[in-house]
Short mmCIF file of C-alpha atoms in Angstrom, two decimals:
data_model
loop_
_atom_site.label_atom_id
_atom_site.label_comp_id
_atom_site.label_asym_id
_atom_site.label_seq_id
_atom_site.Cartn_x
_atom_site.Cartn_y
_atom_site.Cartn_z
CA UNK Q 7 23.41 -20.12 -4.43
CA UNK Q 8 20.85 -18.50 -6.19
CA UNK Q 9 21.66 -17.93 -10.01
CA UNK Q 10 18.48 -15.94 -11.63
CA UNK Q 11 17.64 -12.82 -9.79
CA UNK Q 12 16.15 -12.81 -6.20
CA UNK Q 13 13.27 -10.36 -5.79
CA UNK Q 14 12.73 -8.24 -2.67
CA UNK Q 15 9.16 -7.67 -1.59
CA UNK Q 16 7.74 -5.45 0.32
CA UNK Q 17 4.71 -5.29 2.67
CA UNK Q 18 1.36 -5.94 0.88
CA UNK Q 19 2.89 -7.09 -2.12
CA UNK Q 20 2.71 -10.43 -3.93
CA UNK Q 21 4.73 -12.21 -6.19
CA UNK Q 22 4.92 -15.09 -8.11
CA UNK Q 23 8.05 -16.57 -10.11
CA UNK Q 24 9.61 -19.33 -11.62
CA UNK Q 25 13.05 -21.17 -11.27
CA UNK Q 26 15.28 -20.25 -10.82
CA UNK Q 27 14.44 -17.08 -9.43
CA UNK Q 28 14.24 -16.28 -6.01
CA UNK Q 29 11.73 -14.05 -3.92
CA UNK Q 30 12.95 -12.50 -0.56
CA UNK Q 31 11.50 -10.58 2.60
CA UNK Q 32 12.71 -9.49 5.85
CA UNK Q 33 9.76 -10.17 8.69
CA UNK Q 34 9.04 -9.05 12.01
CA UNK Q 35 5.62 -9.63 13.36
CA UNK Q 36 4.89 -9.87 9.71
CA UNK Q 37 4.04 -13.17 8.44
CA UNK Q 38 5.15 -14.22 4.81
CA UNK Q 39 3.51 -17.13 2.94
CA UNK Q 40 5.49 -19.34 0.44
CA UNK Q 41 3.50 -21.69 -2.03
CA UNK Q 42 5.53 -23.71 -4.03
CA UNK Q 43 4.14 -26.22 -7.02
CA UNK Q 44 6.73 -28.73 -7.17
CA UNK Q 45 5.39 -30.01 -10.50
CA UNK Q 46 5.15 -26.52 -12.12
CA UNK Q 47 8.51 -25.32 -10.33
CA UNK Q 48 6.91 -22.23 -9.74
CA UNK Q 49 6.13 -20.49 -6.66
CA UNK Q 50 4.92 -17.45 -4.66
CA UNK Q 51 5.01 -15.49 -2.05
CA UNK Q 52 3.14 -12.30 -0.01
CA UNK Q 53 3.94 -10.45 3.19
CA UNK Q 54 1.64 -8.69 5.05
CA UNK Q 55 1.01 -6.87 7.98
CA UNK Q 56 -2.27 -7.31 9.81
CA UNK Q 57 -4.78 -10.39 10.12
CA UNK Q 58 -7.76 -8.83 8.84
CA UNK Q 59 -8.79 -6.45 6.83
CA UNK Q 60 -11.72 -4.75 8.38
CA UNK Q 61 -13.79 -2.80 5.36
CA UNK Q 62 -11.91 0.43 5.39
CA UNK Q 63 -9.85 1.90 2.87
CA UNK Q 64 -8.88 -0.27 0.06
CA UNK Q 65 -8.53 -4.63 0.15
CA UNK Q 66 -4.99 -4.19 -0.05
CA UNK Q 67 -3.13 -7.45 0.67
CA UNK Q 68 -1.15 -6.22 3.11
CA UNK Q 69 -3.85 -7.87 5.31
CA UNK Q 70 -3.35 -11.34 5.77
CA UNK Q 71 -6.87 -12.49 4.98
CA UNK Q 72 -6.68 -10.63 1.44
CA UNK Q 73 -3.13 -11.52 1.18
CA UNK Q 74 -3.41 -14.97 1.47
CA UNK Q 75 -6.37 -16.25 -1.07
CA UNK Q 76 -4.64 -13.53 -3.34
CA UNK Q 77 -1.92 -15.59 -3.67
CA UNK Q 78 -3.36 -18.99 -3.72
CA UNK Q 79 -5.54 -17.87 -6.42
CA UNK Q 80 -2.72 -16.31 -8.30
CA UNK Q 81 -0.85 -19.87 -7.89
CA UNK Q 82 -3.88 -21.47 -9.22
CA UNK Q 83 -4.44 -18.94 -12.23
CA UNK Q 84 -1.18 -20.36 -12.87
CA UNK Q 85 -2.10 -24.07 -13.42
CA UNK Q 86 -1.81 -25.32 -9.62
CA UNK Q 87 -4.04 -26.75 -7.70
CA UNK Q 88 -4.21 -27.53 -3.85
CA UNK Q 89 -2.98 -31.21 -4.10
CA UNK Q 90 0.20 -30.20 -6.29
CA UNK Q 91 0.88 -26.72 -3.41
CA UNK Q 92 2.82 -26.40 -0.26
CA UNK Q 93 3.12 -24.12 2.44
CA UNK Q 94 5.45 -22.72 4.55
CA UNK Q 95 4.96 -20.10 6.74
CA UNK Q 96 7.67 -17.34 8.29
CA UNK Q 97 6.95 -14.58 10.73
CA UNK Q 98 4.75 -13.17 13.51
CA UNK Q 99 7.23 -12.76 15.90
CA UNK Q 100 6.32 -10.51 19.05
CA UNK Q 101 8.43 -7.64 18.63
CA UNK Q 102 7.59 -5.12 21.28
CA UNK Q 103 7.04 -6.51 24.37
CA UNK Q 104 4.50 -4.12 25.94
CA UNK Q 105 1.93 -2.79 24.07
CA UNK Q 106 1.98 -4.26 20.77
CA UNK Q 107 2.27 -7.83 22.18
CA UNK Q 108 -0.95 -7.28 24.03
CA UNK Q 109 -2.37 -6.95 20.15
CA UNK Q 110 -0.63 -10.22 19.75
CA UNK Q 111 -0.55 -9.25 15.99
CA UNK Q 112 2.39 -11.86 15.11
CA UNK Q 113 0.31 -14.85 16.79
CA UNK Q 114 -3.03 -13.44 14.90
CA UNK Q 115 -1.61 -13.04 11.51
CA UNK Q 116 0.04 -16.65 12.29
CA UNK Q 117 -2.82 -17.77 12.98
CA UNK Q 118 -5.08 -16.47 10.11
CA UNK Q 119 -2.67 -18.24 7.56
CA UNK Q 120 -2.93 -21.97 9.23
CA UNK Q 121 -7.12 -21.28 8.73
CA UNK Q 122 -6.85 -20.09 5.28
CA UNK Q 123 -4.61 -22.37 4.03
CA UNK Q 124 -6.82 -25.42 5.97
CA UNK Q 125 -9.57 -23.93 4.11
CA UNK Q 126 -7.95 -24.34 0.74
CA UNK Q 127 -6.88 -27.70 1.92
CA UNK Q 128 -2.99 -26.97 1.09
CA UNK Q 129 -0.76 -28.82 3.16
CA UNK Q 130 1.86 -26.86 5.47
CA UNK Q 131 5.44 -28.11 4.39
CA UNK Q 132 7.26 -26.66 7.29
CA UNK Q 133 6.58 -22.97 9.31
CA UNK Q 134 9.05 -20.64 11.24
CA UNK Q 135 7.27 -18.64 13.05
CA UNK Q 136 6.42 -16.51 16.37
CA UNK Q 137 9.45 -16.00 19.02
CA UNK Q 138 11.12 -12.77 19.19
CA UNK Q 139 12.97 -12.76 16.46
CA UNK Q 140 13.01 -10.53 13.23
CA UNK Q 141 13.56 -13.39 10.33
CA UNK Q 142 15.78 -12.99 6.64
CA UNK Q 143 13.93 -15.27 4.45
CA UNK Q 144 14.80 -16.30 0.68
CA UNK Q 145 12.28 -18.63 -1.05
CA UNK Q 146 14.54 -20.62 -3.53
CA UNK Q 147 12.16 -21.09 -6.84
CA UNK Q 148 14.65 -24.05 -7.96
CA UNK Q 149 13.83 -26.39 -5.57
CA UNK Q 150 11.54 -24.52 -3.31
CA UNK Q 151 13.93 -24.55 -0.09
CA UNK Q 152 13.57 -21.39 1.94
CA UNK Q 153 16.71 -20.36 3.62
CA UNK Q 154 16.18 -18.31 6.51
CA UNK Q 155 18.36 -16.30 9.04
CA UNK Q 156 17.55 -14.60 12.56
CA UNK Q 157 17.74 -10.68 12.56
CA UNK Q 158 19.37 -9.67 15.70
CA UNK Q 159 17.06 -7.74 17.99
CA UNK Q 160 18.82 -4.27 16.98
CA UNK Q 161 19.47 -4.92 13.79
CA UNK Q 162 17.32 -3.81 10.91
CA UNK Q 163 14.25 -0.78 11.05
CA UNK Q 164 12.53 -2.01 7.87
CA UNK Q 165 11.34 -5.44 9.24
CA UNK Q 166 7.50 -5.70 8.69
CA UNK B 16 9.59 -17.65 23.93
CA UNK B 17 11.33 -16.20 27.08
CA UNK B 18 11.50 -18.66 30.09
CA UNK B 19 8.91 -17.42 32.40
CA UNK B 20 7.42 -18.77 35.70
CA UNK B 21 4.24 -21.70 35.33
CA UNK B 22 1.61 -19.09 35.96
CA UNK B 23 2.64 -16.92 33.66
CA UNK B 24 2.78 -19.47 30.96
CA UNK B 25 -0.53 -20.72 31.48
CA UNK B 26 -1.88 -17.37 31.60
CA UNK B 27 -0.56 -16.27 28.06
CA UNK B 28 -1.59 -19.52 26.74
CA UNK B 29 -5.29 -19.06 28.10
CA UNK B 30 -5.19 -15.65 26.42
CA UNK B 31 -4.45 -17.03 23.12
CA UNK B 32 -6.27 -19.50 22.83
CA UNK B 33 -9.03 -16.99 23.38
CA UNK B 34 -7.40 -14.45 20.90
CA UNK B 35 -7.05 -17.54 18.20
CA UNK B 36 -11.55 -18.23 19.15
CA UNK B 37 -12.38 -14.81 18.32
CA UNK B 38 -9.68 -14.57 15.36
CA UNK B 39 -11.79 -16.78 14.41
CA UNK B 40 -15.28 -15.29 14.55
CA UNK B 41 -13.58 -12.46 12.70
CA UNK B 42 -12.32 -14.82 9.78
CA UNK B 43 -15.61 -15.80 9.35
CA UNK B 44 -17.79 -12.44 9.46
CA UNK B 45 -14.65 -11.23 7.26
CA UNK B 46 -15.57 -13.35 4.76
CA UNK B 47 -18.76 -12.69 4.04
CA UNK B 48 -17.61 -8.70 3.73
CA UNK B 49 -14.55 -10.13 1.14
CA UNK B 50 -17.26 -11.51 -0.92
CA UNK B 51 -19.23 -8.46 -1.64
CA UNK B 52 -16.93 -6.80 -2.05
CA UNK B 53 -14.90 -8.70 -4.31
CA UNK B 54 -16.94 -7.60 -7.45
CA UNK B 55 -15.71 -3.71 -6.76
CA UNK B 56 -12.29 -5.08 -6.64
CA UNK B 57 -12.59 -6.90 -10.30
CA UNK B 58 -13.84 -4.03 -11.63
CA UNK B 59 -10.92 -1.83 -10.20
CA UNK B 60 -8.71 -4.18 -11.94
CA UNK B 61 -10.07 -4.55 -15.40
CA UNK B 62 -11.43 -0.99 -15.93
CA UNK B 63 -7.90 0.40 -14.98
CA UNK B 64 -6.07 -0.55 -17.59
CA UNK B 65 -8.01 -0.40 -20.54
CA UNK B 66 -8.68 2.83 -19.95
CA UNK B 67 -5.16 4.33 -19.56
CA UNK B 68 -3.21 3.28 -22.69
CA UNK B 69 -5.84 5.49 -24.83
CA UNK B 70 -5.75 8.36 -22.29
CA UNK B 71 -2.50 8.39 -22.50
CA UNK B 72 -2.25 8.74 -26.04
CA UNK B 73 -4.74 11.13 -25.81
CA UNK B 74 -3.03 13.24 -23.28
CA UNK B 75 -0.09 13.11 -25.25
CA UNK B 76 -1.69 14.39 -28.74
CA UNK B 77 -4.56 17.17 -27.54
CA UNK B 78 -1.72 19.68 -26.85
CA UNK B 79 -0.59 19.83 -30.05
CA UNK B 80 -4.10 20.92 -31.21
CA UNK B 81 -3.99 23.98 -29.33
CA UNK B 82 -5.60 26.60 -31.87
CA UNK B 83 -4.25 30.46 -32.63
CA UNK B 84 -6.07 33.52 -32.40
CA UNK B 85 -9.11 32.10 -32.73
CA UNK B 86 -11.30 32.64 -29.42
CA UNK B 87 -13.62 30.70 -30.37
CA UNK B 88 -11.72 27.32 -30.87
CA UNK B 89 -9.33 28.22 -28.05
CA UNK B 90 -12.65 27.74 -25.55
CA UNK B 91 -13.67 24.44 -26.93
CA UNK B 92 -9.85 23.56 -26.86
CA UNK B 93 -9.24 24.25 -23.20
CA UNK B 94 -13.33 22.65 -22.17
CA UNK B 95 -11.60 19.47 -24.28
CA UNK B 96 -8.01 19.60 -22.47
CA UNK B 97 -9.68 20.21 -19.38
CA UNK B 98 -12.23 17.30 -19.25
CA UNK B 99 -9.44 14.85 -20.74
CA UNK B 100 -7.19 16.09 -17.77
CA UNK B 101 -9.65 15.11 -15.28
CA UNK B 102 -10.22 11.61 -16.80
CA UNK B 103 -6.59 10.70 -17.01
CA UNK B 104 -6.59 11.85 -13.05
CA UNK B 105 -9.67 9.23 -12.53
CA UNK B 106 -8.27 6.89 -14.37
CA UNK B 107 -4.57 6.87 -12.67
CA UNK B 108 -6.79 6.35 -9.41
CA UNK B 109 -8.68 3.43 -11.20
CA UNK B 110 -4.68 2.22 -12.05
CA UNK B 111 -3.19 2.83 -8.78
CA UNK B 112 -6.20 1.42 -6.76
CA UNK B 113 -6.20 -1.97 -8.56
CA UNK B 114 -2.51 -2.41 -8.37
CA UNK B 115 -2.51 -1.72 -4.29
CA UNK B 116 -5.43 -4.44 -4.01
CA UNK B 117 -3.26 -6.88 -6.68
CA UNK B 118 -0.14 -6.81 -4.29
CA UNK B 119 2.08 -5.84 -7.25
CA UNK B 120 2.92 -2.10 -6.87
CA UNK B 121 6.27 -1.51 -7.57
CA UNK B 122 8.37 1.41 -5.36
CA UNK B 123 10.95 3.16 -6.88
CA UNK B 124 13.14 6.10 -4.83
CA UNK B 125 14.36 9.52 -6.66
CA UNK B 126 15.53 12.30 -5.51
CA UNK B 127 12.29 14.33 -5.09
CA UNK B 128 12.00 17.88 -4.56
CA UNK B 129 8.14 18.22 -3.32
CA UNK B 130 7.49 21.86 -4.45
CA UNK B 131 8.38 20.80 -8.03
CA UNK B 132 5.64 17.95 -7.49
CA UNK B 133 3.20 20.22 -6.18
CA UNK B 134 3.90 22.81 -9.00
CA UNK B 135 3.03 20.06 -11.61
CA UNK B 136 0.20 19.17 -9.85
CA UNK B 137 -0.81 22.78 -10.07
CA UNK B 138 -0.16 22.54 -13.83
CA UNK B 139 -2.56 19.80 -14.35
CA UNK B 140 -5.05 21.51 -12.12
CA UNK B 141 -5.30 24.90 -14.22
CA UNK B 142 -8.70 24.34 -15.27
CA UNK B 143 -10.71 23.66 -12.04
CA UNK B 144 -8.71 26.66 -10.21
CA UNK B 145 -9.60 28.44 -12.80
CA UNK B 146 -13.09 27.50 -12.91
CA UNK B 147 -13.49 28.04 -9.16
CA UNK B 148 -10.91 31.18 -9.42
CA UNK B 149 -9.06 29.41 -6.30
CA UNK B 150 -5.67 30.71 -6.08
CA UNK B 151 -2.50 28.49 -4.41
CA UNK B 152 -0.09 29.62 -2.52
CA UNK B 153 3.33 27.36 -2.06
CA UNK B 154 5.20 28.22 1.26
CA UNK B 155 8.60 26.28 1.89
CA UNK B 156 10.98 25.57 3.80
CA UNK B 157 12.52 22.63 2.94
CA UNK B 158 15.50 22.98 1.60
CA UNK B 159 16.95 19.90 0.68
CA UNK B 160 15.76 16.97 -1.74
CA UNK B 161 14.32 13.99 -0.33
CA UNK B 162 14.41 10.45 -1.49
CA UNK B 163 11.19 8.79 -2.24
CA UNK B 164 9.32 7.16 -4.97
CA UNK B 165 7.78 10.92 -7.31
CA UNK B 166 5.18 9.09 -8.90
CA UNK B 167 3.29 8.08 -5.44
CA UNK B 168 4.37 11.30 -3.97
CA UNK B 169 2.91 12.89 -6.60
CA UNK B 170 -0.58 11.26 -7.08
CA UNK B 171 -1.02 11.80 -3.20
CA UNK B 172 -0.34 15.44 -3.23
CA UNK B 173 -2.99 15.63 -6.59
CA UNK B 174 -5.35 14.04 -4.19
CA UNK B 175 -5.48 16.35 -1.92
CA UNK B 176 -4.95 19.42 -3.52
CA UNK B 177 -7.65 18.73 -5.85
CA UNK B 178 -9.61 17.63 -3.01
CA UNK B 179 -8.90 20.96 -1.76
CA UNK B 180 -9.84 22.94 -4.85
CA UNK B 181 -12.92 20.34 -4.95
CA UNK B 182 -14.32 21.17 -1.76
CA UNK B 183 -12.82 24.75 -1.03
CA UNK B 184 -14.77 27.99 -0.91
CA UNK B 185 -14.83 29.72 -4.52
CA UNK B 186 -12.54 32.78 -4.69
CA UNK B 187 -10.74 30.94 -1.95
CA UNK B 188 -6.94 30.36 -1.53
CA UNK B 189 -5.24 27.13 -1.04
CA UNK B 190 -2.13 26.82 1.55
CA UNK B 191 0.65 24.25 0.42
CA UNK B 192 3.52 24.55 3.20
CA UNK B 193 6.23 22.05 2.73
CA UNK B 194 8.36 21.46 6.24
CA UNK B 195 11.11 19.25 7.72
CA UNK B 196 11.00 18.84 11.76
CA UNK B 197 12.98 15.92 13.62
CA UNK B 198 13.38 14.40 10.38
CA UNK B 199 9.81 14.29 9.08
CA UNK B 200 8.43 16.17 5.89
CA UNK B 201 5.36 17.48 6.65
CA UNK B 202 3.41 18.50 3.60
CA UNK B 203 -0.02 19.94 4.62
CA UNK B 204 -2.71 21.12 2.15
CA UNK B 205 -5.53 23.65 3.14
CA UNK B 206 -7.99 24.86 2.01
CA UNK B 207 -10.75 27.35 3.22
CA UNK B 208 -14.85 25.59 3.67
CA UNK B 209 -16.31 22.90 5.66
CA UNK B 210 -14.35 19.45 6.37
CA UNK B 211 -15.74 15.91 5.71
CA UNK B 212 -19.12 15.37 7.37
CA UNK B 213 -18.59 11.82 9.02
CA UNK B 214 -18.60 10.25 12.41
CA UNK B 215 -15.56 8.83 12.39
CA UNK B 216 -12.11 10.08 10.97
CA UNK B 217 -11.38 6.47 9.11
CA UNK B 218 -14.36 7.16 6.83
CA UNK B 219 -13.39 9.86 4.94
CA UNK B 220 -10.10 7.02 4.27
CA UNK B 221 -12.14 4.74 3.30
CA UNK B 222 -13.23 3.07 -0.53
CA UNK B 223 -15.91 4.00 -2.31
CA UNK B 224 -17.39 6.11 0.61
CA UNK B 225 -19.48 9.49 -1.05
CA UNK B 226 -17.89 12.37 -0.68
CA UNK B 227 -19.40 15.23 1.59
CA UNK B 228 -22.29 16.48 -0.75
CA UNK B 229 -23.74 13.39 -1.86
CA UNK B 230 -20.67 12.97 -3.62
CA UNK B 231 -18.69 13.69 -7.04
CA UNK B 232 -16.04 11.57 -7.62
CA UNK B 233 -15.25 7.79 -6.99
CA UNK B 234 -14.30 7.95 -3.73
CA UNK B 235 -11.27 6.47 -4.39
CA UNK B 236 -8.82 9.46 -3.63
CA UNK B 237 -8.10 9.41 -0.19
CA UNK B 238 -8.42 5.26 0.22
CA UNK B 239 -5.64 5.49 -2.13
CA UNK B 240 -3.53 8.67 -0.25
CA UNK B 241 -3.54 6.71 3.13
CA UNK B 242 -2.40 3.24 1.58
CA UNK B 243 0.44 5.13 -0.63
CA UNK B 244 1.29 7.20 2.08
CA UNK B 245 1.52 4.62 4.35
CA UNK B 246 4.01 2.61 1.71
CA UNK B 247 6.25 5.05 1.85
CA UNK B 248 6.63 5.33 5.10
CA UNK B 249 4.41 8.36 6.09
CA UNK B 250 1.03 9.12 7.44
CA UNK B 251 -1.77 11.09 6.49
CA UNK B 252 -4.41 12.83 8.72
CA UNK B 253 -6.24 15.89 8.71
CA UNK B 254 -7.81 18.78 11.05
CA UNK B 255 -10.99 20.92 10.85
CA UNK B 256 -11.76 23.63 12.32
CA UNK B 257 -14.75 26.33 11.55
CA UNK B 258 -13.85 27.73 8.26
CA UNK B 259 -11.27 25.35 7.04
CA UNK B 260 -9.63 21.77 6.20
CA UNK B 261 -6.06 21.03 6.38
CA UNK B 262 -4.88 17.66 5.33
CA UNK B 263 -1.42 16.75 6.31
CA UNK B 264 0.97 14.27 4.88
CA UNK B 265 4.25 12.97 6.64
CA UNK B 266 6.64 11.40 5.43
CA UNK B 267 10.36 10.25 6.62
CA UNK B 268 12.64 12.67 5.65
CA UNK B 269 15.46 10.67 3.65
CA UNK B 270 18.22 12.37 1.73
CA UNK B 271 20.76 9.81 0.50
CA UNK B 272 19.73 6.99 -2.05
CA UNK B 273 20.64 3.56 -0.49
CA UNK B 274 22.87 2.14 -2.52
CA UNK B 275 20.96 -0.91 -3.89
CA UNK B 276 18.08 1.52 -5.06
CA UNK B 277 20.51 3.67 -6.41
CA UNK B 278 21.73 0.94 -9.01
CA UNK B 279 18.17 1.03 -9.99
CA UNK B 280 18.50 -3.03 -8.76
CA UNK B 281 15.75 -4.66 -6.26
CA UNK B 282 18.65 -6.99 -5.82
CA UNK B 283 18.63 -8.38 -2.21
CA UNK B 284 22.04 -7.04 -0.92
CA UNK B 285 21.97 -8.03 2.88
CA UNK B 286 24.72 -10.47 3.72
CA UNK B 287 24.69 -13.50 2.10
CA UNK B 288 22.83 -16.85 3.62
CA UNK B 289 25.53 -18.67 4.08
CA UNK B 290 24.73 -20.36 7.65
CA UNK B 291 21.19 -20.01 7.42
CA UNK B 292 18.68 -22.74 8.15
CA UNK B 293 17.01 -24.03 4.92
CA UNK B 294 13.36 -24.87 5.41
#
């Protein structure tokens, strides 16, 4: 049960709260990344689209490899530092078999979050990711438990 | 994973393994580009918003300076309201760029009717159509409202219809035509001239790139365009052909608020998560 207010994001977007807020997303071959500082209670969390962003247009953080050191910094702004941050990791599920899935963008932008976050040396709590599953996800800022539910394969349109 | 045959397992997992080797490589040469680039992106932030609250209180005062009868005053008035005009528009690119690149944009949805947008747009225009005498003719045929967020809407189609005045012939005219087919808005700006000298379509998208004459301008406008377009669900593109430029925005036609935007809530209203897995 969530009792402060849960905050939907979007892709390319980051957020950062505190309890006992929560921070939601619905994901497709999208991958999300939740930090969580146990000792500050607060936590964060981005979504984005694509691994890499490749020098065009702006360095929006709907690429993963903008996306993610966005956030850790953010966390870090914040007072948090890698030995006090976890990570879990949600998404990049294969979602068109055919010609999307021969981009393998869901393994890719799982991929690019295990490297960056080995880079920052933050320790991966627990993941959810790949299959072919859309994925619900809540990030609980009380005690930083995601809850997370299956879309069924017709279900929703706006999964990223 | 679905249960496939032996081969076919070993096959995809020799495949990405080599997809995760050159995701690699990519990390790497991608990191070097982050880096030089990151000083353009701290500037985008700070300069943003220390430069809008004064505009904006600027904006808001200048009209009421507006002088009578004298001709005189009246020129330096409208040379002042013009160039402040054109600084606020540079400056809500400086905004609007930093806030895509800090992840926290916020979308809103409205009930939007694009020809007012574009008719505002032409408002805050007046000075360099008048300056270039371009003229700008609004053909519609949309007849409904459409739901999406005005302020993005609206600092894409300034974009490119000052883009359009920017670049267009002198004396020219400027086409707005506003359309719905199969349920997409297509909202395509053009003007008469020479399009975008480049190789490649993607680098006339693309930050800080000059613009076709050596350049006025951040280069900013369009970066901006495709990334809010694409937010809200659209596209942009354009064509060239001899004598002109049209750009071309599409977006999902929408006409009903959903409710949980229409309580003005970000509230996360899918069913609850009561037999979900907690991780």
């Amino acid at each position: 049960m969530i009792q402060g207010c849960s905050t939907f994001i979007h892709v390319g977007q980051v957020h950062i709260d505190s309890a006992p807020s929560a921070i939601s997303t619905v994901l497709g071959s999208c991958v999300a990344v939740c930090l969580y500082d146990v000792k500050l209670g607060i936590g964060g969390m981005n979504h984005y689209l694509l691994p890499f962003w490749n020098g065009n247009g702006l360095q929006s953080p709907k690429f993963g490899n903008i996306a993610i050191p966005k956030l850790i910094e953010a966390m870090m702004e914040q007072g948090s530092t890698h030995t006090t941050l976890e990570a879990k990791i949600f998404g990049g599920a294969s979602m068109n078999i055919g010609i999307s899935d021969s981009m393998m963008i869901g393994q890719k932008n799982i991929m690019v979050a295990k490297e960056i976050l080995k880079e920052y040396k933050i320790a991966i709590a627990a993941e959810d990711v790949g299959g072919q599953n859309g994925r619900k996800i809540q990030f609980n800022l009380e005690r930083g438990k995601v809850l997370l539910k299956y879309t069924s394969r017709s279900d929703d349109s706006d999964r990223g | 994973m679905n249960k496939t045959s032996g081969c076919e397992e070993n096959k995809y997992e020799d495949s990405c393994e080599e997809i995760a080797f050159l995701s690699r490589k990519i990390l790497d040469l991608n990191k070097q580009l982050i880096e030089s680039e990151k000083a353009k992106s701290r500037f985008l932030s700070l300069v943003g918003n220390e430069l809008n609250n004064p505009m904006t209180a600027l904006l808001g005062m200048i009209p009421h300076l507006q002088p009578k009868g004298d001709e005189k005053l009246e020129t330096i008035f409208s040379l002042v309201h013009e160039e402040a005009l054109l600084l606020d528009f540079r400056i809500q690119n400086l905004v609007a760029a930093a806030e895509i690149e800090n992840g926290d944009v916020s979308m809103t949805s409205a009930l939007v009717d694009p020809k007012i947008l574009v008719e505002e747009v032409i408002e805050a225009l007046k000075y360099p159509m008048k300056t270039k005498s371009i003229q700008i003719r609004i053909d519609t045929s949309l007849e409904q409202k459409i739901v999406t967020d005005p302020q993005k809407l609206y600092l894409i189609l300034k974009n490119i219809i000052a883009n359009a005045i920017g670049y267009g012939t002198a004396n020219g005219i400027v086409d707005v035509t506003i359309k719905e087919r199969d349920s997409v808005v297509c909202i395509t700006v053009k003007n008469q001239g020479r399009g975008p000298d480049v190789e490649y379509k993607p680098q006339v998208f693309t930050r800080f790139s000059p613009g076709p004459d050596g350049g006025h301008g951040l280069g900013l406008g369009l970066s901006i365009v495709r990334d809010l377009s694409e937010r809200l669900g659209g596209s942009i593109d354009y064509v060239t052909d001899e004598l002109s430029v049209t750009f071309m925005v599409k977006l999902p036609l929408e006409t009903m608020l959903a409710e949980s935007e229409a309580c003005g809530s970000n509230e996360f209203l899918f069913e609850s998560f009561d037999d979900a897995i907690e991780l």
